[in-house]
Tab-separated table of C-alpha atoms and ligand atoms in Angstrom:
chain	number	residue	atom	x	y	z
A	1	UNK	CA	78.896	33.415	-16.753
A	2	UNK	CA	80.551	36.597	-17.377
A	3	UNK	CA	79.592	40.545	-17.383
A	4	UNK	CA	80.088	40.851	-21.459
A	5	UNK	CA	77.227	41.234	-22.978
A	6	UNK	CA	75.396	42.948	-25.776
A	7	UNK	CA	73.950	46.507	-24.817
A	8	UNK	CA	72.716	48.564	-27.438
A	9	UNK	CA	73.732	45.885	-30.105
A	10	UNK	CA	77.429	47.215	-28.864
A	11	UNK	CA	79.417	44.451	-26.274
A	12	UNK	CA	79.762	46.067	-23.046
A	13	UNK	CA	81.777	44.938	-20.009
A	14	UNK	CA	79.133	45.134	-16.843
A	15	UNK	CA	77.899	49.050	-17.678
A	16	UNK	CA	81.017	50.284	-19.921
A	17	UNK	CA	80.651	49.700	-23.313
A	18	UNK	CA	84.361	48.685	-24.760
A	19	UNK	CA	83.933	51.424	-26.947
A	20	UNK	CA	84.044	54.541	-24.258
A	21	UNK	CA	87.068	51.991	-22.692
A	22	UNK	CA	89.667	52.396	-26.225
A	23	UNK	CA	88.840	55.778	-26.850
A	24	UNK	CA	89.706	56.850	-23.571
A	25	UNK	CA	92.537	54.186	-23.328
A	26	UNK	CA	93.010	53.034	-26.738
A	27	UNK	CA	94.181	49.300	-28.033
A	28	UNK	CA	95.216	46.344	-27.063
A	29	UNK	CA	93.965	46.780	-23.774
A	30	UNK	CA	93.306	44.463	-21.704
A	31	UNK	CA	89.553	44.983	-20.055
A	32	UNK	CA	88.030	42.924	-16.603
A	33	UNK	CA	84.732	42.396	-15.066
A	34	UNK	CA	84.633	43.047	-11.067
A	35	UNK	CA	81.378	40.989	-10.977
A	36	UNK	CA	82.819	39.009	-12.902
A	37	UNK	CA	85.681	37.740	-11.252
A	38	UNK	CA	83.750	38.236	-7.811
A	39	UNK	CA	80.964	35.777	-9.364
A	40	UNK	CA	83.975	32.283	-9.885
A	41	UNK	CA	84.954	33.159	-6.169
A	42	UNK	CA	81.918	32.986	-5.131
A	43	UNK	CA	80.712	29.821	-7.020
A	44	UNK	CA	83.914	27.793	-6.586
A	45	UNK	CA	83.695	28.944	-2.581
A	46	UNK	CA	79.984	27.919	-2.036
A	47	UNK	CA	80.146	25.457	-3.998
A	48	UNK	CA	83.447	23.714	-1.683
A	49	UNK	CA	81.133	25.194	1.416
A	50	UNK	CA	78.215	22.561	0.185
A	51	UNK	CA	79.806	19.659	-0.424
A	52	UNK	CA	80.871	19.882	3.077
A	53	UNK	CA	84.368	21.229	3.635
A	54	UNK	CA	85.455	23.573	7.032
A	55	UNK	CA	87.198	26.237	6.097
A	56	UNK	CA	88.907	25.587	2.840
A	57	UNK	CA	91.894	28.118	1.619
A	58	UNK	CA	91.286	29.410	-1.950
A	59	UNK	CA	94.229	30.713	-2.881
A	60	UNK	CA	94.023	32.396	-5.754
A	61	UNK	CA	97.021	31.783	-8.955
A	62	UNK	CA	98.173	34.689	-9.079
A	63	UNK	CA	100.501	33.842	-12.545
A	64	UNK	CA	97.092	33.584	-13.629
A	65	UNK	CA	96.315	37.405	-13.925
A	66	UNK	CA	98.529	39.499	-11.276
A	67	UNK	CA	97.443	42.942	-11.526
A	68	UNK	CA	96.853	43.856	-8.416
A	69	UNK	CA	93.926	45.595	-8.041
A	70	UNK	CA	92.469	41.791	-9.111
A	71	UNK	CA	93.967	40.200	-6.979
A	72	UNK	CA	92.112	43.227	-4.363
A	73	UNK	CA	89.111	41.616	-5.692
A	74	UNK	CA	89.915	38.650	-4.962
A	75	UNK	CA	91.619	39.874	-1.536
A	76	UNK	CA	89.226	41.436	-0.284
A	77	UNK	CA	86.122	38.249	-0.588
A	78	UNK	CA	88.437	36.042	1.654
A	79	UNK	CA	90.456	34.668	-1.005
A	80	UNK	CA	94.173	33.868	-0.689
A	81	UNK	CA	97.520	33.741	-2.910
A	82	UNK	CA	99.417	31.062	-5.142
A	83	UNK	CA	102.661	32.511	-5.813
A	84	UNK	CA	105.788	30.980	-7.509
A	85	UNK	CA	108.246	34.348	-6.886
A	86	UNK	CA	109.152	37.051	-4.874
A	87	UNK	CA	107.544	39.400	-7.290
A	88	UNK	CA	104.514	37.441	-6.455
A	89	UNK	CA	104.128	37.339	-2.492
A	90	UNK	CA	105.684	41.148	-3.008
A	91	UNK	CA	102.221	41.950	-5.218
A	92	UNK	CA	99.674	39.646	-3.168
A	93	UNK	CA	100.595	41.847	-0.271
A	94	UNK	CA	100.086	44.625	-1.805
A	95	UNK	CA	96.345	43.491	-2.708
A	96	UNK	CA	95.825	43.135	1.102
A	97	UNK	CA	95.993	39.370	0.288
A	98	UNK	CA	97.100	38.313	4.418
A	99	UNK	CA	100.242	36.073	4.568
A	100	UNK	CA	98.796	33.419	6.713
A	101	UNK	CA	97.054	32.920	3.445
A	102	UNK	CA	99.857	32.715	1.072
A	103	UNK	CA	100.767	29.165	-0.695
A	104	UNK	CA	104.967	29.631	-1.877
A	105	UNK	CA	104.830	26.678	-4.906
A	106	UNK	CA	107.311	26.395	-7.399
A	107	UNK	CA	109.878	24.359	-8.611
A	108	UNK	CA	112.941	26.989	-8.591
A	109	UNK	CA	112.702	29.062	-5.841
A	110	UNK	CA	116.151	30.676	-4.664
A	111	UNK	CA	117.689	31.308	-1.627
A	112	UNK	CA	116.258	34.665	-1.453
A	113	UNK	CA	112.839	34.738	-1.991
A	114	UNK	CA	112.976	31.866	0.441
A	115	UNK	CA	114.109	34.000	3.181
A	116	UNK	CA	111.933	36.421	1.714
A	117	UNK	CA	108.925	33.379	2.511
A	118	UNK	CA	110.463	33.060	6.034
A	119	UNK	CA	110.490	36.910	7.238
A	120	UNK	CA	106.830	37.928	5.344
A	121	UNK	CA	105.275	34.072	7.330
A	122	UNK	CA	103.428	32.349	3.821
A	123	UNK	CA	100.638	29.750	5.243
A	124	UNK	CA	103.555	27.146	3.283
A	125	UNK	CA	105.838	27.046	1.087
A	126	UNK	CA	105.143	23.872	-1.317
A	127	UNK	CA	108.640	22.215	-1.691
A	128	UNK	CA	109.200	20.567	-4.750
A	129	UNK	CA	112.609	18.296	-4.252
A	130	UNK	CA	114.699	16.869	-1.080
A	131	UNK	CA	117.230	19.198	-1.906
A	132	UNK	CA	114.567	22.542	-1.733
A	133	UNK	CA	113.023	20.937	1.097
A	134	UNK	CA	116.725	21.115	2.541
A	135	UNK	CA	117.680	24.590	1.533
A	136	UNK	CA	114.249	26.120	3.098
A	137	UNK	CA	115.118	24.084	6.605
A	138	UNK	CA	119.294	25.633	6.469
A	139	UNK	CA	117.232	29.306	5.679
A	140	UNK	CA	114.913	29.457	8.158
A	141	UNK	CA	117.528	28.245	11.001
A	142	UNK	CA	120.088	30.662	10.121
A	143	UNK	CA	117.098	33.063	9.876
A	144	UNK	CA	115.991	31.917	13.545
A	145	UNK	CA	112.624	30.618	12.495
A	146	UNK	CA	111.135	27.354	11.521
A	147	UNK	CA	109.323	26.738	7.880
A	148	UNK	CA	106.100	26.203	7.231
A	149	UNK	CA	106.575	23.288	4.944
A	150	UNK	CA	104.098	20.868	2.467
A	151	UNK	CA	105.843	18.340	0.174
A	152	UNK	CA	104.678	18.669	-3.448
A	153	UNK	CA	103.195	14.861	-4.741
A	154	UNK	CA	103.319	14.119	-8.492
A	155	UNK	CA	100.784	11.651	-8.645
A	156	UNK	CA	101.822	10.665	-11.851
A	157	UNK	CA	98.451	10.940	-13.612
A	158	UNK	CA	97.715	11.809	-17.069
A	159	UNK	CA	95.393	14.478	-16.741
A	160	UNK	CA	94.610	16.272	-20.674
A	161	UNK	CA	95.044	19.267	-22.515
A	162	UNK	CA	97.841	21.260	-24.025
A	163	UNK	CA	101.348	18.913	-22.956
A	164	UNK	CA	103.099	22.378	-22.708
A	165	UNK	CA	100.525	22.663	-19.916
A	166	UNK	CA	100.405	18.967	-18.184
A	167	UNK	CA	102.847	18.991	-14.766
A	168	UNK	CA	101.316	15.476	-13.155
A	169	UNK	CA	103.248	12.877	-14.873
A	170	UNK	CA	106.240	11.506	-13.673
A	171	UNK	CA	108.111	13.141	-16.524
A	172	UNK	CA	107.118	16.566	-16.006
A	173	UNK	CA	109.921	18.692	-13.330
A	174	UNK	CA	107.249	19.432	-10.453
A	175	UNK	CA	106.810	17.472	-7.258
A	176	UNK	CA	108.383	13.971	-5.803
A	177	UNK	CA	106.885	11.252	-5.539
A	178	UNK	CA	104.269	9.101	-3.571
A	179	UNK	CA	107.170	7.465	-1.308
A	180	UNK	CA	109.525	10.621	-1.988
A	181	UNK	CA	107.103	12.759	-0.659
A	182	UNK	CA	106.605	9.566	2.511
A	183	UNK	CA	109.853	9.396	3.286
A	184	UNK	CA	110.637	13.429	3.017
A	185	UNK	CA	107.568	14.447	5.015
A	186	UNK	CA	109.121	12.226	8.149
A	187	UNK	CA	113.039	13.803	7.885
A	188	UNK	CA	110.975	16.927	7.506
A	189	UNK	CA	109.274	16.045	10.671
A	190	UNK	CA	112.973	16.305	12.501
A	191	UNK	CA	114.641	18.693	11.416
A	192	UNK	CA	114.528	22.357	12.694
A	193	UNK	CA	113.588	24.800	10.277
A	194	UNK	CA	111.431	23.200	8.674
A	195	UNK	CA	107.517	22.190	10.079
A	196	UNK	CA	105.718	19.470	7.742
A	197	UNK	CA	102.012	20.918	7.729
A	198	UNK	CA	101.102	18.807	4.637
A	199	UNK	CA	101.038	18.241	1.272
A	200	UNK	CA	99.990	19.477	-2.325
A	201	UNK	CA	99.754	18.346	-5.640
A	202	UNK	CA	98.958	20.237	-8.903
A	203	UNK	CA	98.246	17.678	-12.038
A	204	UNK	CA	97.191	20.446	-14.892
A	205	UNK	CA	96.055	23.322	-15.996
A	206	UNK	CA	92.912	23.486	-18.715
A	207	UNK	CA	91.303	20.145	-16.646
A	208	UNK	CA	88.534	19.320	-18.374
A	209	UNK	CA	87.286	15.809	-16.914
A	210	UNK	CA	87.720	15.679	-13.010
A	211	UNK	CA	88.664	11.282	-13.447
A	212	UNK	CA	91.838	12.105	-13.351
A	213	UNK	CA	91.324	14.553	-10.826
A	214	UNK	CA	89.865	11.873	-9.424
A	215	UNK	CA	91.984	9.422	-9.735
A	216	UNK	CA	95.243	11.802	-8.314
A	217	UNK	CA	93.106	13.305	-5.532
A	218	UNK	CA	92.486	9.589	-4.220
A	219	UNK	CA	95.489	8.792	-4.547
A	220	UNK	CA	96.920	11.976	-1.941
A	221	UNK	CA	93.885	11.162	0.824
A	222	UNK	CA	95.653	7.754	1.246
A	223	UNK	CA	99.161	9.602	1.081
A	224	UNK	CA	97.836	12.212	3.999
A	225	UNK	CA	96.071	8.931	5.323
A	226	UNK	CA	99.604	6.746	5.622
A	227	UNK	CA	101.884	9.847	7.238
A	228	UNK	CA	98.801	9.883	9.836
A	229	UNK	CA	98.915	6.239	10.550
A	230	UNK	CA	102.982	7.054	10.949
A	231	UNK	CA	102.512	9.475	13.870
A	232	UNK	CA	102.744	12.089	11.815
A	233	UNK	CA	100.710	15.098	11.669
A	234	UNK	CA	99.220	15.864	9.014
A	235	UNK	CA	96.965	19.665	8.673
A	236	UNK	CA	96.881	20.740	4.677
A	237	UNK	CA	96.367	18.541	2.169
A	238	UNK	CA	96.614	21.302	-0.820
A	239	UNK	CA	94.891	20.222	-4.881
A	240	UNK	CA	96.070	22.548	-6.433
A	241	UNK	CA	94.278	24.165	-9.278
A	242	UNK	CA	93.963	23.491	-12.636
A	243	UNK	CA	90.354	23.492	-13.461
A	244	UNK	CA	88.800	23.952	-17.235
A	245	UNK	CA	86.781	27.324	-18.253
A	246	UNK	CA	84.540	26.956	-21.241
A	247	UNK	CA	86.381	28.181	-23.295
A	248	UNK	CA	84.293	28.722	-26.297
A	249	UNK	CA	84.107	25.820	-28.989
A	250	UNK	CA	86.009	23.743	-26.640
A	251	UNK	CA	85.056	20.940	-24.280
A	252	UNK	CA	82.564	21.792	-21.872
A	253	UNK	CA	84.524	21.438	-18.218
A	254	UNK	CA	82.994	20.588	-15.317
A	255	UNK	CA	80.871	22.616	-12.845
A	256	UNK	CA	82.653	23.934	-9.815
A	257	UNK	CA	79.714	22.648	-8.618
A	258	UNK	CA	81.350	18.341	-9.516
A	259	UNK	CA	83.869	19.463	-8.955
A	260	UNK	CA	83.655	20.550	-5.392
A	261	UNK	CA	80.626	17.394	-5.147
A	262	UNK	CA	83.652	15.075	-6.279
A	263	UNK	CA	86.063	16.602	-3.583
A	264	UNK	CA	83.316	16.295	-1.200
A	265	UNK	CA	82.897	12.510	-2.046
A	266	UNK	CA	86.782	11.441	-1.867
A	267	UNK	CA	87.876	13.566	1.491
A	268	UNK	CA	84.934	12.437	2.897
A	269	UNK	CA	85.959	11.983	7.084
A	270	UNK	CA	89.618	13.192	6.929
A	271	UNK	CA	90.396	15.976	8.844
A	272	UNK	CA	92.766	18.431	7.566
A	273	UNK	CA	92.002	21.419	6.122
A	274	UNK	CA	92.234	21.400	1.906
A	275	UNK	CA	93.815	24.415	-0.391
A	276	UNK	CA	93.234	24.866	-3.731
A	277	UNK	CA	94.915	27.300	-6.289
A	278	UNK	CA	92.445	28.057	-8.392
A	279	UNK	CA	93.724	30.759	-11.328
A	280	UNK	CA	91.907	30.364	-14.656
A	281	UNK	CA	88.657	29.141	-13.885
A	282	UNK	CA	88.484	32.635	-11.808
A	283	UNK	CA	89.940	34.761	-13.984
A	284	UNK	CA	89.834	33.093	-17.754
A	285	UNK	CA	86.290	34.694	-18.368
A	286	UNK	CA	86.281	37.864	-16.458
A	287	UNK	CA	88.489	39.565	-19.423
A	288	UNK	CA	88.947	40.679	-22.465
A	289	UNK	CA	91.559	41.741	-24.940
A	290	UNK	CA	90.642	44.988	-27.007
A	291	UNK	CA	91.961	45.891	-30.021
A	292	UNK	CA	91.664	47.202	-33.453
A	293	UNK	CA	90.791	46.439	-37.107
A	294	UNK	CA	94.550	48.176	-38.638
A	295	UNK	CA	93.359	46.879	-42.320
A	296	UNK	CA	92.047	43.767	-44.480
A	297	UNK	CA	94.750	42.750	-46.377
A	298	UNK	CA	93.546	40.327	-48.538
A	299	UNK	CA	95.616	38.283	-51.338
A	300	UNK	CA	95.025	36.404	-54.833
A	301	UNK	CA	94.764	33.264	-53.808
A	302	UNK	CA	92.133	33.918	-51.263
A	303	UNK	CA	93.808	34.212	-47.922
A	304	UNK	CA	91.756	37.070	-45.880
A	305	UNK	CA	93.462	38.434	-42.962
A	306	UNK	CA	92.526	40.565	-40.654
A	307	UNK	CA	95.336	42.697	-39.888
A	308	UNK	CA	94.797	44.072	-35.540
A	309	UNK	CA	96.980	46.166	-33.275
A	310	UNK	CA	97.393	43.394	-31.167
A	311	UNK	CA	100.089	40.532	-31.552
A	312	UNK	CA	101.479	37.965	-30.139
A	313	UNK	CA	103.401	39.949	-27.223
A	314	UNK	CA	99.772	41.118	-25.858
A	315	UNK	CA	97.998	37.526	-26.008
A	316	UNK	CA	100.546	35.276	-26.063
A	317	UNK	CA	98.252	32.018	-25.972
A	318	UNK	CA	97.206	31.709	-29.229
A	319	UNK	CA	101.007	31.221	-31.130
A	320	UNK	CA	102.057	29.190	-27.651
A	321	UNK	CA	99.849	26.590	-27.053
A	322	UNK	CA	97.630	26.810	-30.016
A	323	UNK	CA	94.708	28.178	-27.526
A	324	UNK	CA	91.257	28.788	-28.768
A	325	UNK	CA	89.926	32.190	-28.255
A	326	UNK	CA	86.470	33.627	-29.466
A	327	UNK	CA	86.902	36.237	-30.996
A	328	UNK	CA	84.122	39.531	-31.464
A	329	UNK	CA	83.090	42.492	-32.960
A	330	UNK	CA	82.282	44.771	-30.705
A	331	UNK	CA	79.408	46.492	-33.231
A	332	UNK	CA	78.218	44.126	-35.350
A	333	UNK	CA	77.942	44.355	-38.732
A	334	UNK	CA	75.131	42.230	-40.306
A	335	UNK	CA	76.019	40.735	-43.030
A	336	UNK	CA	78.046	36.890	-44.146
A	337	UNK	CA	80.773	35.236	-42.412
A	338	UNK	CA	83.614	35.398	-44.208
A	339	UNK	CA	86.728	33.572	-43.481
A	340	UNK	CA	89.640	35.586	-42.134
A	341	UNK	CA	92.990	34.928	-40.700
A	342	UNK	CA	93.400	36.769	-37.640
A	343	UNK	CA	96.484	38.844	-37.337
A	344	UNK	CA	98.843	40.720	-35.539
A	345	UNK	CA	101.952	42.966	-36.750
A	346	UNK	CA	105.031	41.168	-35.366
A	347	UNK	CA	107.158	40.305	-38.093
A	348	UNK	CA	106.699	36.815	-36.675
A	349	UNK	CA	104.333	33.744	-38.989
A	350	UNK	CA	103.667	32.891	-34.758
A	351	UNK	CA	101.939	36.207	-34.280
A	352	UNK	CA	98.651	34.572	-35.935
A	353	UNK	CA	95.768	34.284	-33.893
A	354	UNK	CA	93.847	32.126	-35.993
A	355	UNK	CA	92.884	30.779	-39.602
A	356	UNK	CA	90.251	30.281	-41.602
A	357	UNK	CA	87.332	31.052	-39.403
A	358	UNK	CA	84.686	32.440	-40.302
A	359	UNK	CA	83.379	36.189	-38.443
A	360	UNK	CA	81.345	38.016	-39.445
A	361	UNK	CA	82.388	41.313	-42.051
A	362	UNK	CA	84.451	43.408	-40.007
A	363	UNK	CA	85.801	47.231	-41.661
A	364	UNK	CA	89.304	48.861	-41.008
A	365	UNK	CA	88.704	50.712	-37.714
A	366	UNK	CA	87.170	48.340	-36.289
A	367	UNK	CA	86.607	47.125	-32.629
A	368	UNK	CA	87.331	43.538	-31.836
A	369	UNK	CA	87.145	41.651	-28.383
A	370	UNK	CA	89.913	38.411	-27.735
A	371	UNK	CA	86.796	36.731	-24.832
A	372	UNK	CA	88.141	34.871	-21.731
A	373	UNK	CA	91.429	36.286	-21.982
A	374	UNK	CA	91.974	37.437	-18.256
A	375	UNK	CA	93.864	34.106	-17.418
A	376	UNK	CA	97.370	34.244	-18.395
A	377	UNK	CA	96.928	37.404	-21.027
A	378	UNK	CA	98.152	40.270	-19.641
A	379	UNK	CA	100.466	38.625	-17.529
A	380	UNK	CA	102.461	36.329	-19.990
A	381	UNK	CA	102.921	40.103	-22.021
A	382	UNK	CA	105.702	41.328	-23.601
A	383	UNK	CA	107.374	44.219	-25.307
A	384	UNK	CA	108.610	41.932	-27.539
A	385	UNK	CA	109.132	44.476	-31.524
A	386	UNK	CA	109.085	47.351	-28.926
A	387	UNK	CA	105.379	47.230	-27.875
A	388	UNK	CA	104.736	49.384	-25.138
A	389	UNK	CA	103.390	46.784	-22.524
A	390	UNK	CA	99.889	46.304	-22.652
A	391	UNK	CA	97.779	48.636	-20.382
A	392	UNK	CA	94.794	46.374	-18.172
A	393	UNK	CA	91.414	48.672	-17.732
A	394	UNK	CA	89.136	47.236	-13.620
A	395	UNK	CA	86.051	47.867	-14.007
A	396	UNK	CA	83.043	48.326	-12.018
A	397	UNK	CA	79.457	48.954	-12.945
A	398	UNK	CA	79.071	51.968	-14.549
A	399	UNK	CA	82.739	53.000	-13.494
A	400	UNK	CA	85.952	51.817	-15.268
A	401	UNK	CA	90.315	52.752	-13.857
A	402	UNK	CA	93.514	52.087	-16.141
A	403	UNK	CA	94.632	49.944	-13.067
A	404	UNK	CA	98.428	48.892	-15.109
A	405	UNK	CA	98.825	52.505	-17.455
A	406	UNK	CA	100.170	51.559	-20.933
A	407	UNK	CA	103.771	53.283	-20.295
A	408	UNK	CA	105.227	56.128	-22.877
A	409	UNK	CA	108.085	55.268	-25.056
A	410	UNK	CA	110.181	57.427	-22.700
A	411	UNK	CA	109.062	55.126	-19.901
A	412	UNK	CA	109.857	52.324	-22.155
A	413	UNK	CA	113.665	53.638	-23.163
A	414	UNK	CA	113.861	54.891	-19.501
A	415	UNK	CA	114.665	51.708	-18.521
A	416	UNK	CA	117.159	51.225	-20.540
A	417	UNK	CA	121.748	52.600	-20.515
A	418	UNK	CA	124.678	53.031	-22.103
A	419	UNK	CA	127.351	50.916	-20.610
A	420	UNK	CA	130.501	53.798	-19.626
A	421	UNK	CA	132.389	52.876	-23.355
A	422	UNK	CA	129.309	54.207	-25.046
B	501	LIG	C1	99.651	27.229	-12.764
B	501	LIG	C2	99.429	27.009	-11.856
B	501	LIG	C3	98.159	26.408	-10.183
B	501	LIG	C4	96.999	27.448	-11.412
B	501	LIG	O1	96.422	26.984	-12.226
B	501	LIG	P1	94.892	26.820	-13.123
B	501	LIG	O2	94.705	25.787	-14.139
B	501	LIG	O3	95.070	28.559	-13.212
B	501	LIG	O4	94.045	27.009	-12.031
B	501	LIG	C5	97.395	26.508	-10.130
B	501	LIG	N1	98.439	25.674	-8.428
B	501	LIG	C6	100.457	25.559	-9.322
B	501	LIG	C7	101.441	25.690	-8.059
B	501	LIG	C8	100.906	26.448	-10.497
B	501	LIG	O5	101.269	26.067	-11.198
């Protein structure tokens, strides 16, 4: 459920008509709903509690939507943060996420990032390889600290979904095998600079089938039990993110309740804290990308192009993953639907949001909303083609605020400087 609905013939976010935001801020612009973010977080948390989990750590995957105002909305509800860089740690801290709810993931952490995480005192550093374990040990020792680590396991399951967002197969770059994890965990227990506190996995994104998750989680439970049998303390099992969301016209994902119930079943009686790293399931349907129709271009051979002022640099998912976004008129016109190719102004053929999609009638100047754009939308935006970085707006009830302004052309140019010989 989300809070983007027609009100008096016009699409609104909570109590704010989208046209009002377009007028005040211009387009393209991302618009997020506070009520939807809050609802998605609480539905997941309540489902996990109802499944019998004690004190789960729900660390929102910052990479899905890294706007500090969005992070603060979730932090105020008790959410932690799953981060993959020093920049994301800094964002989480700026949003008020306590360090003991920050989980640091990622395959290529640098020495400086590890030092920053150790000094911050994050809940755990998820170590993805043996060299990284040694690096964390050395860096923490140098700082006179003992870093809390979890070993990230690659459970070697195939979770479906797009190949570019699958992470849980042995051929992917993430994590170590189960046997490797056991060995590393035992080694880590004897290192002066680290304290192994748990194991972690994350098998992919936009997963719409519980079976591969269940298979991976059962294997993770087995690993925790083997480690405990060897006398190694295990406090936390991090099950990652990846739960799919209902994108219009796409396979239905399991509900948070079914996901939580499955976890409750698989983990029954296992005495560890469970951690989660949901991104998409919290943010995707809490945001839209609002754009305007520049013009409608009809080719003599019959193709009809809806040319928008938003482009692939603002919303990369269709170009990168062939992602499907429902495209809705903000003020629907009466009339027959017809097939459109919806494109942006960037000079790449890949700058196509959809082809041959039946859409209601549009006129130049109309506003359109790309639905389900709150995750991996603004966070992946760039200034390709020297288009100023897309702004972001947060709505709460009948109020809205710009939470990332659109840079001016002067701002954009001021970031560059001439070399001394020019
Ligand atoms: C991307 C990522 C997530 C979030 O995935 P979603 O599909 O958005 O839930 C969680 N954990 C790790 C390690 C990730 O890389």
